[in-house]
């Protein structure tokens, strides 16, 4: 069976959830082989194996973390030229897309960005994209070279399929041309203590209905009561009631948690594009005709400033 390269993203806490989703998706195409940049610790290798990686390429060259995406792209091209994979899967994100595009050009291959699913049809890899704010699905095949596909986080769920990966250390000869942009400092993001929006199992999101920046606090309090991440509509982030990194939707983040609680959000198509794959959707809105109720599994018609505090109280009582 052909290899499917999966570009792994790791943090101090281990392998990021979107990478585990890629490994799960890769199993439908061939044998997942993870590419790890930096240290491939035993814990990282074990976690990759738990989700089906049969091989781990460990790229230890310091250049891959000292410079922006070019050394990573060169490393992937080197590995792909030797392994001849059927596809290369990358998490959709600023760096992932940058690396993926460079890899596709250098392999004289094709790229499909922001896929939501991958499959095989007649022996060829097919990537599915959700387009026009979720109204249409497009299916594409890369017609030459390995299919380079970036996949949206949360488009699929990560499912374990234990394997025992072999580890191959890869020596990469990074060219001088790839060292054009050096990383000179890193400032770790100040943690809010809440889960990452795109990784979270529960998201509580607020819209214009919160009324003000102060009004948005009830969204944060509800999220904290449920151990959830906080999301927002674009109206909220445009008015600086919440930071832009919390925006969910077509021009924000895509989430697909087990539970998405939307309060004071009308349900514009651009917002739905970022959350419609959530497993269970709960809507709180004082207008019974709000379009988001069409997507809701559970709906409460009411003022969020009354409904959410009552919910927080109830959750508190049940936690004891
Ligand atoms: C190119 C483009 C890209 C866009 N990208 C995004 C995107 O990524 N994400 C996004 O969210 N939007 C995006 N938008 C904007 C989108 O079209 C909507 O304008 C936006 O989603 C509306 O935000 P909202 O639901 O918070 O506000 P509104 O549409 O104003 O809805 C507010 C809702 O709150 C309810 N409400 C009011 N008070 C209360 C209360 N006290 N209790 C309960 N309910 C109450 C109202 O009944 C209403 O349904 C984009 C638009 C364009 C043109």
CSV table of C-alpha atoms and ligand atoms in Angstrom, one decimal:
chain,number,residue,atom,x,y,z
A,1,UNK,CA,0.0,0.0,0.0
A,2,UNK,CA,1.3,3.5,-0.8
A,3,UNK,CA,2.3,5.9,1.9
A,4,UNK,CA,0.4,9.0,2.8
A,5,UNK,CA,2.6,11.6,4.3
A,6,UNK,CA,1.0,13.5,7.2
A,7,UNK,CA,2.7,16.7,8.4
A,8,UNK,CA,2.5,16.5,12.2
A,9,UNK,CA,2.0,19.5,14.4
A,10,UNK,CA,3.3,19.0,18.0
A,11,UNK,CA,3.4,21.2,21.1
A,12,UNK,CA,5.0,20.6,24.5
A,13,UNK,CA,1.7,18.8,25.4
A,14,UNK,CA,2.1,16.3,22.5
A,15,UNK,CA,0.6,15.8,19.1
A,16,UNK,CA,-2.1,18.4,18.2
A,17,UNK,CA,-5.7,17.1,17.6
A,18,UNK,CA,-5.8,18.2,13.9
A,19,UNK,CA,-2.8,15.9,13.2
A,20,UNK,CA,-4.7,13.0,14.8
A,21,UNK,CA,-7.6,13.8,12.5
A,22,UNK,CA,-5.3,13.8,9.5
A,23,UNK,CA,-3.9,10.4,10.5
A,24,UNK,CA,-7.5,9.1,10.7
A,25,UNK,CA,-8.3,10.5,7.2
A,26,UNK,CA,-5.1,9.3,5.8
A,27,UNK,CA,-6.0,5.7,6.6
A,28,UNK,CA,-8.7,5.8,3.9
A,29,UNK,CA,-6.0,6.5,1.3
A,30,UNK,CA,-3.0,4.3,2.2
A,31,UNK,CA,-0.5,3.9,5.0
A,32,UNK,CA,-0.1,7.0,7.1
A,33,UNK,CA,3.5,8.1,7.6
A,34,UNK,CA,3.9,11.1,9.9
A,35,UNK,CA,6.6,13.8,9.3
A,36,UNK,CA,7.7,15.3,12.6
A,37,UNK,CA,9.7,18.5,12.6
A,38,UNK,CA,12.0,18.9,15.6
A,39,UNK,CA,12.3,16.2,18.3
A,40,UNK,CA,10.2,13.1,17.8
A,41,UNK,CA,10.1,12.0,21.4
A,42,UNK,CA,9.0,8.5,22.4
A,43,UNK,CA,5.7,10.0,23.6
A,44,UNK,CA,5.1,11.7,20.3
A,45,UNK,CA,5.9,8.6,18.3
A,46,UNK,CA,3.6,6.5,20.6
A,47,UNK,CA,0.7,9.0,20.1
A,48,UNK,CA,1.2,9.0,16.3
A,49,UNK,CA,1.2,5.2,16.3
A,50,UNK,CA,-2.0,5.1,18.4
A,51,UNK,CA,-3.7,6.9,15.5
A,52,UNK,CA,-2.3,4.7,12.8
A,53,UNK,CA,1.1,6.0,11.8
A,54,UNK,CA,3.1,3.1,10.5
A,55,UNK,CA,6.2,5.2,10.0
A,56,UNK,CA,7.6,8.4,11.5
A,57,UNK,CA,10.0,10.6,9.6
A,58,UNK,CA,11.9,12.6,12.1
A,59,UNK,CA,13.4,15.8,10.7
A,60,UNK,CA,15.8,17.0,13.3
A,61,UNK,CA,17.6,19.7,11.4
A,62,UNK,CA,17.6,22.9,13.5
A,63,UNK,CA,16.8,25.0,10.4
A,64,UNK,CA,13.2,23.7,10.3
A,65,UNK,CA,12.4,25.5,13.5
A,66,UNK,CA,14.8,28.4,13.1
A,67,UNK,CA,13.3,29.7,9.8
A,68,UNK,CA,9.9,30.2,8.3
A,69,UNK,CA,8.3,27.5,6.2
A,70,UNK,CA,10.9,27.0,3.4
A,71,UNK,CA,13.1,24.5,5.2
A,72,UNK,CA,10.1,22.5,6.1
A,73,UNK,CA,8.9,22.5,2.5
A,74,UNK,CA,12.4,21.4,1.4
A,75,UNK,CA,12.3,18.5,3.9
A,76,UNK,CA,8.9,17.3,2.8
A,77,UNK,CA,10.0,17.5,-0.9
A,78,UNK,CA,13.1,15.4,-0.1
A,79,UNK,CA,11.0,12.8,1.8
A,80,UNK,CA,8.3,12.7,-0.8
A,81,UNK,CA,10.8,12.3,-3.7
A,82,UNK,CA,12.1,9.1,-2.0
A,83,UNK,CA,8.8,7.7,-0.6
A,84,UNK,CA,6.6,8.5,-3.6
A,85,UNK,CA,3.5,9.0,-1.5
A,86,UNK,CA,0.0,8.9,-2.9
A,87,UNK,CA,-0.9,12.0,-1.0
A,88,UNK,CA,0.5,14.6,1.4
A,89,UNK,CA,-2.0,15.8,4.1
A,90,UNK,CA,-1.4,19.1,5.9
A,91,UNK,CA,-3.6,20.9,8.5
A,92,UNK,CA,-5.2,24.0,7.0
A,93,UNK,CA,-3.7,27.0,8.8
A,94,UNK,CA,-1.3,29.8,7.8
A,95,UNK,CA,1.9,27.8,8.1
A,96,UNK,CA,0.4,24.5,6.8
A,97,UNK,CA,-0.9,26.2,3.6
A,98,UNK,CA,2.3,28.0,3.1
A,99,UNK,CA,4.3,24.7,3.3
A,100,UNK,CA,1.8,22.8,1.2
A,101,UNK,CA,1.8,25.3,-1.6
A,102,UNK,CA,5.6,25.3,-1.9
A,103,UNK,CA,5.7,21.5,-1.7
A,104,UNK,CA,3.1,21.2,-4.5
A,105,UNK,CA,5.0,23.6,-6.8
A,106,UNK,CA,8.3,21.8,-6.2
A,107,UNK,CA,6.8,18.4,-6.8
A,108,UNK,CA,5.1,19.7,-10.0
A,109,UNK,CA,1.9,18.4,-8.4
A,110,UNK,CA,-1.5,19.9,-7.5
A,111,UNK,CA,-2.9,21.2,-4.3
A,112,UNK,CA,-6.4,21.2,-2.9
A,113,UNK,CA,-6.8,23.6,0.1
A,114,UNK,CA,-9.3,23.5,2.9
A,115,UNK,CA,-10.6,20.0,2.2
A,116,UNK,CA,-13.3,18.6,4.6
A,117,UNK,CA,-12.9,15.0,3.5
A,118,UNK,CA,-10.7,12.7,1.4
A,119,UNK,CA,-11.5,9.4,-0.3
A,120,UNK,CA,-10.4,7.2,-3.1
A,121,UNK,CA,-12.4,6.9,-6.3
A,122,UNK,CA,-11.2,4.5,-9.1
A,123,UNK,CA,-7.7,4.4,-7.5
A,124,UNK,CA,-7.4,8.2,-7.4
A,125,UNK,CA,-7.4,10.4,-4.3
A,126,UNK,CA,-10.5,12.7,-4.2
A,127,UNK,CA,-10.7,15.8,-1.9
A,128,UNK,CA,-14.0,17.3,-0.9
A,129,UNK,CA,-14.3,21.0,-0.2
A,130,UNK,CA,-17.2,23.0,1.2
A,131,UNK,CA,-17.6,26.1,-0.9
A,132,UNK,CA,-19.8,29.2,-1.2
A,133,UNK,CA,-20.2,29.4,2.5
A,134,UNK,CA,-21.3,25.8,2.8
A,135,UNK,CA,-24.0,25.8,0.1
A,136,UNK,CA,-22.0,23.5,-2.3
A,137,UNK,CA,-19.6,20.7,-2.1
A,138,UNK,CA,-16.8,20.4,-4.7
A,139,UNK,CA,-14.9,17.2,-5.3
A,140,UNK,CA,-11.5,17.4,-6.9
A,141,UNK,CA,-8.7,15.1,-8.0
A,142,UNK,CA,-5.1,16.0,-8.4
A,143,UNK,CA,-4.1,14.8,-11.9
A,144,UNK,CA,-0.4,14.6,-11.6
A,145,UNK,CA,2.0,13.9,-8.7
A,146,UNK,CA,1.0,13.2,-5.1
A,147,UNK,CA,-2.2,15.0,-4.1
A,148,UNK,CA,-1.2,17.8,-1.7
A,149,UNK,CA,-4.3,18.4,0.4
A,150,UNK,CA,-4.7,20.8,3.3
A,151,UNK,CA,-7.6,19.7,5.6
A,152,UNK,CA,-9.7,21.9,7.9
A,153,UNK,CA,-9.4,21.1,11.6
A,154,UNK,CA,-12.5,19.4,13.0
A,155,UNK,CA,-13.7,18.3,9.6
A,156,UNK,CA,-13.3,14.7,10.7
A,157,UNK,CA,-13.0,13.1,14.1
A,158,UNK,CA,-9.9,11.5,15.3
A,159,UNK,CA,-10.2,7.8,15.8
A,160,UNK,CA,-7.5,5.5,17.2
A,161,UNK,CA,-6.2,2.6,15.2
A,162,UNK,CA,-3.0,1.4,17.0
A,163,UNK,CA,0.1,0.7,14.9
A,164,UNK,CA,3.7,0.3,15.8
A,165,UNK,CA,5.6,2.9,13.8
A,166,UNK,CA,9.2,2.6,12.7
A,167,UNK,CA,11.2,5.8,13.0
A,168,UNK,CA,13.5,7.1,10.3
A,169,UNK,CA,15.7,10.0,11.0
A,170,UNK,CA,15.9,12.2,8.0
A,171,UNK,CA,19.0,14.4,7.3
A,172,UNK,CA,17.9,17.4,5.4
A,173,UNK,CA,20.2,19.5,3.3
A,174,UNK,CA,18.5,22.9,3.7
A,175,UNK,CA,19.5,25.3,0.9
A,176,UNK,CA,20.8,28.8,1.6
A,177,UNK,CA,17.8,30.1,-0.4
A,178,UNK,CA,15.5,28.6,2.2
A,179,UNK,CA,17.1,30.7,5.0
A,180,UNK,CA,15.6,34.0,3.9
A,181,UNK,CA,13.4,34.6,6.9
A,182,UNK,CA,14.8,33.7,10.3
A,183,UNK,CA,12.6,33.5,13.4
A,184,UNK,CA,14.2,36.0,15.8
A,185,UNK,CA,11.9,35.6,18.8
A,186,UNK,CA,8.8,33.8,20.0
A,187,UNK,CA,6.3,35.1,22.5
A,188,UNK,CA,4.1,32.3,23.8
A,189,UNK,CA,0.4,33.2,23.8
A,190,UNK,CA,-0.9,34.0,27.2
A,191,UNK,CA,-3.1,31.1,28.2
A,192,UNK,CA,-6.7,31.9,29.1
A,193,UNK,CA,-7.0,28.5,30.7
A,194,UNK,CA,-9.7,27.6,28.3
A,195,UNK,CA,-9.4,25.0,25.5
A,196,UNK,CA,-8.3,26.1,22.0
A,197,UNK,CA,-11.3,27.1,20.0
A,198,UNK,CA,-10.5,24.7,17.1
A,199,UNK,CA,-9.7,21.8,19.3
A,200,UNK,CA,-12.5,22.1,21.9
A,201,UNK,CA,-15.2,19.6,22.5
A,202,UNK,CA,-17.6,22.3,23.7
A,203,UNK,CA,-17.8,25.8,22.3
A,204,UNK,CA,-20.0,28.6,23.7
A,205,UNK,CA,-20.4,31.4,21.2
A,206,UNK,CA,-21.9,34.8,21.5
A,207,UNK,CA,-23.3,37.3,18.9
A,208,UNK,CA,-24.6,40.8,18.8
A,209,UNK,CA,-27.4,39.8,21.1
A,210,UNK,CA,-25.0,40.1,24.0
A,211,UNK,CA,-25.5,43.8,23.6
A,212,UNK,CA,-22.0,45.1,24.6
A,213,UNK,CA,-18.5,44.1,25.6
A,214,UNK,CA,-19.7,43.8,29.2
A,215,UNK,CA,-22.6,41.7,28.0
A,216,UNK,CA,-20.1,39.3,26.4
A,217,UNK,CA,-18.9,38.3,29.9
A,218,UNK,CA,-22.0,36.0,30.3
A,219,UNK,CA,-20.7,34.0,27.3
A,220,UNK,CA,-17.3,33.6,29.0
A,221,UNK,CA,-18.9,32.6,32.3
A,222,UNK,CA,-21.1,30.0,30.5
A,223,UNK,CA,-18.0,28.6,28.8
A,224,UNK,CA,-16.2,28.4,32.1
A,225,UNK,CA,-19.1,26.6,33.7
A,226,UNK,CA,-19.0,24.0,30.9
A,227,UNK,CA,-15.2,23.8,30.5
A,228,UNK,CA,-15.7,25.1,27.0
A,229,UNK,CA,-13.9,27.4,24.5
A,230,UNK,CA,-15.3,30.8,23.7
A,231,UNK,CA,-16.4,31.7,20.2
A,232,UNK,CA,-18.0,34.8,18.7
A,233,UNK,CA,-19.8,36.1,15.6
A,234,UNK,CA,-18.0,38.6,13.3
A,235,UNK,CA,-20.3,41.4,14.6
A,236,UNK,CA,-18.9,40.8,18.0
A,237,UNK,CA,-15.3,40.7,17.0
A,238,UNK,CA,-15.6,43.7,14.6
A,239,UNK,CA,-17.0,45.7,17.5
A,240,UNK,CA,-14.0,44.6,19.7
A,241,UNK,CA,-16.3,43.0,22.2
A,242,UNK,CA,-14.1,39.9,21.9
A,243,UNK,CA,-10.7,39.3,20.1
A,244,UNK,CA,-10.7,38.5,16.4
A,245,UNK,CA,-9.1,35.1,17.1
A,246,UNK,CA,-12.4,34.0,18.6
A,247,UNK,CA,-14.4,34.6,15.4
A,248,UNK,CA,-16.2,31.6,14.0
A,249,UNK,CA,-17.3,31.5,10.4
A,250,UNK,CA,-16.3,31.8,6.8
A,251,UNK,CA,-13.6,34.4,7.5
A,252,UNK,CA,-12.9,33.1,11.0
A,253,UNK,CA,-12.3,29.7,12.4
A,254,UNK,CA,-14.0,26.4,11.5
A,255,UNK,CA,-15.2,24.4,14.5
A,256,UNK,CA,-17.0,21.1,14.8
A,257,UNK,CA,-17.3,20.4,18.5
A,258,UNK,CA,-19.6,17.9,20.1
A,259,UNK,CA,-21.6,20.8,21.5
A,260,UNK,CA,-21.9,24.3,20.0
A,261,UNK,CA,-24.0,26.6,22.1
A,262,UNK,CA,-24.8,29.8,20.2
A,263,UNK,CA,-26.4,32.7,22.1
A,264,UNK,CA,-27.6,35.9,20.4
A,265,UNK,CA,-26.4,34.8,17.0
A,266,UNK,CA,-28.8,35.1,14.1
A,267,UNK,CA,-27.3,32.4,11.9
A,268,UNK,CA,-26.0,34.3,8.8
A,269,UNK,CA,-24.7,31.9,6.2
A,270,UNK,CA,-21.1,33.2,6.8
A,271,UNK,CA,-21.4,32.2,10.5
A,272,UNK,CA,-22.9,28.8,9.7
A,273,UNK,CA,-20.0,28.0,7.4
A,274,UNK,CA,-17.8,27.8,10.4
A,275,UNK,CA,-19.9,25.7,12.8
A,276,UNK,CA,-22.5,23.8,10.9
A,277,UNK,CA,-20.6,20.5,11.3
A,278,UNK,CA,-20.9,20.6,15.1
A,279,UNK,CA,-22.5,17.4,16.4
A,280,UNK,CA,-25.1,19.0,18.7
A,281,UNK,CA,-26.2,22.6,18.2
A,282,UNK,CA,-28.0,24.6,21.0
A,283,UNK,CA,-29.4,28.0,20.1
A,284,UNK,CA,-30.5,30.7,22.5
A,285,UNK,CA,-32.2,33.6,20.8
A,286,UNK,CA,-35.1,35.9,21.7
A,287,UNK,CA,-36.4,35.8,18.1
A,288,UNK,CA,-38.1,32.5,17.4
A,289,UNK,CA,-37.6,33.1,13.7
A,290,UNK,CA,-33.8,33.5,13.9
A,291,UNK,CA,-32.3,31.3,11.0
A,292,UNK,CA,-29.9,29.5,13.3
A,293,UNK,CA,-32.9,27.7,14.9
A,294,UNK,CA,-33.1,25.7,11.5
A,295,UNK,CA,-29.8,24.0,12.4
A,296,UNK,CA,-30.5,23.6,16.1
A,297,UNK,CA,-30.9,20.3,17.9
A,298,UNK,CA,-32.2,22.2,20.9
A,299,UNK,CA,-33.5,25.7,21.0
A,300,UNK,CA,-34.4,28.2,23.7
A,301,UNK,CA,-36.5,31.2,22.7
A,302,UNK,CA,-35.5,33.8,25.3
A,303,UNK,CA,-33.2,36.6,26.5
A,304,UNK,CA,-29.7,35.2,26.8
A,305,UNK,CA,-29.1,37.4,29.8
A,306,UNK,CA,-31.8,35.4,31.6
A,307,UNK,CA,-31.3,32.0,30.0
A,308,UNK,CA,-27.5,31.7,30.4
A,309,UNK,CA,-27.3,32.7,34.1
A,310,UNK,CA,-30.0,30.1,34.8
A,311,UNK,CA,-27.9,27.5,32.9
A,312,UNK,CA,-24.8,28.5,34.9
A,313,UNK,CA,-26.7,28.1,38.1
A,314,UNK,CA,-28.0,24.7,37.1
A,315,UNK,CA,-24.6,23.4,36.0
A,316,UNK,CA,-23.2,24.6,39.3
A,317,UNK,CA,-25.9,22.7,41.2
A,318,UNK,CA,-25.3,19.5,39.3
A,319,UNK,CA,-21.5,19.7,39.8
A,320,UNK,CA,-22.4,19.9,43.5
B,1,LIG,C1,-17.6,38.3,3.2
B,1,LIG,C2,-18.3,38.1,4.6
B,1,LIG,C3,-17.7,37.3,5.5
B,1,LIG,C4,-18.3,37.1,6.8
B,1,LIG,N1,-17.7,36.2,7.6
B,1,LIG,C5,-18.3,36.0,8.8
B,1,LIG,C6,-17.7,35.1,9.8
B,1,LIG,O1,-16.7,34.5,9.5
B,1,LIG,N2,-18.4,34.9,10.9
B,1,LIG,C7,-19.6,35.6,11.2
B,1,LIG,O2,-20.1,35.3,12.3
B,1,LIG,N3,-20.1,36.4,10.4
B,1,LIG,C8,-19.5,36.7,9.2
B,1,LIG,N4,-20.0,37.7,8.4
B,1,LIG,C9,-21.1,38.5,8.9
B,1,LIG,C10,-22.4,37.9,8.8
B,1,LIG,O3,-23.0,38.1,7.5
B,1,LIG,C11,-23.4,38.4,9.8
B,1,LIG,O4,-23.4,39.8,9.7
B,1,LIG,C12,-23.0,38.1,11.3
B,1,LIG,O5,-22.7,36.7,11.4
B,1,LIG,C13,-24.1,38.5,12.2
B,1,LIG,O6,-23.7,38.4,13.5
B,1,LIG,P1,-24.7,38.2,14.7
B,1,LIG,O7,-25.5,36.9,14.4
B,1,LIG,O8,-23.9,38.3,16.0
B,1,LIG,O9,-25.6,39.5,14.6
B,1,LIG,P2,-27.1,39.7,14.1
B,1,LIG,O10,-27.3,39.1,12.8
B,1,LIG,O11,-27.4,41.1,14.3
B,1,LIG,O12,-28.0,38.8,15.1
B,1,LIG,C14,-28.1,39.1,16.5
B,1,LIG,C15,-29.1,38.1,17.0
B,1,LIG,O13,-29.2,38.2,18.4
B,1,LIG,C16,-30.6,38.1,18.8
B,1,LIG,N5,-30.7,38.8,20.1
B,1,LIG,C17,-30.7,40.1,20.3
B,1,LIG,N6,-30.7,40.3,21.6
B,1,LIG,C18,-30.9,39.1,22.2
B,1,LIG,C19,-31.0,38.7,23.6
B,1,LIG,N7,-31.0,39.6,24.6
B,1,LIG,N8,-31.1,37.4,23.9
B,1,LIG,C20,-31.1,36.5,22.9
B,1,LIG,N9,-31.0,36.8,21.6
B,1,LIG,C21,-30.8,38.1,21.2
B,1,LIG,C22,-31.4,38.7,17.7
B,1,LIG,O14,-32.7,38.2,17.7
B,1,LIG,C23,-30.5,38.2,16.5
B,1,LIG,O15,-31.0,37.0,15.9
B,1,LIG,C24,-19.4,37.8,7.1
B,1,LIG,C25,-20.0,38.7,6.2
B,1,LIG,C26,-19.4,38.8,4.9
B,1,LIG,C27,-20.1,39.7,3.9
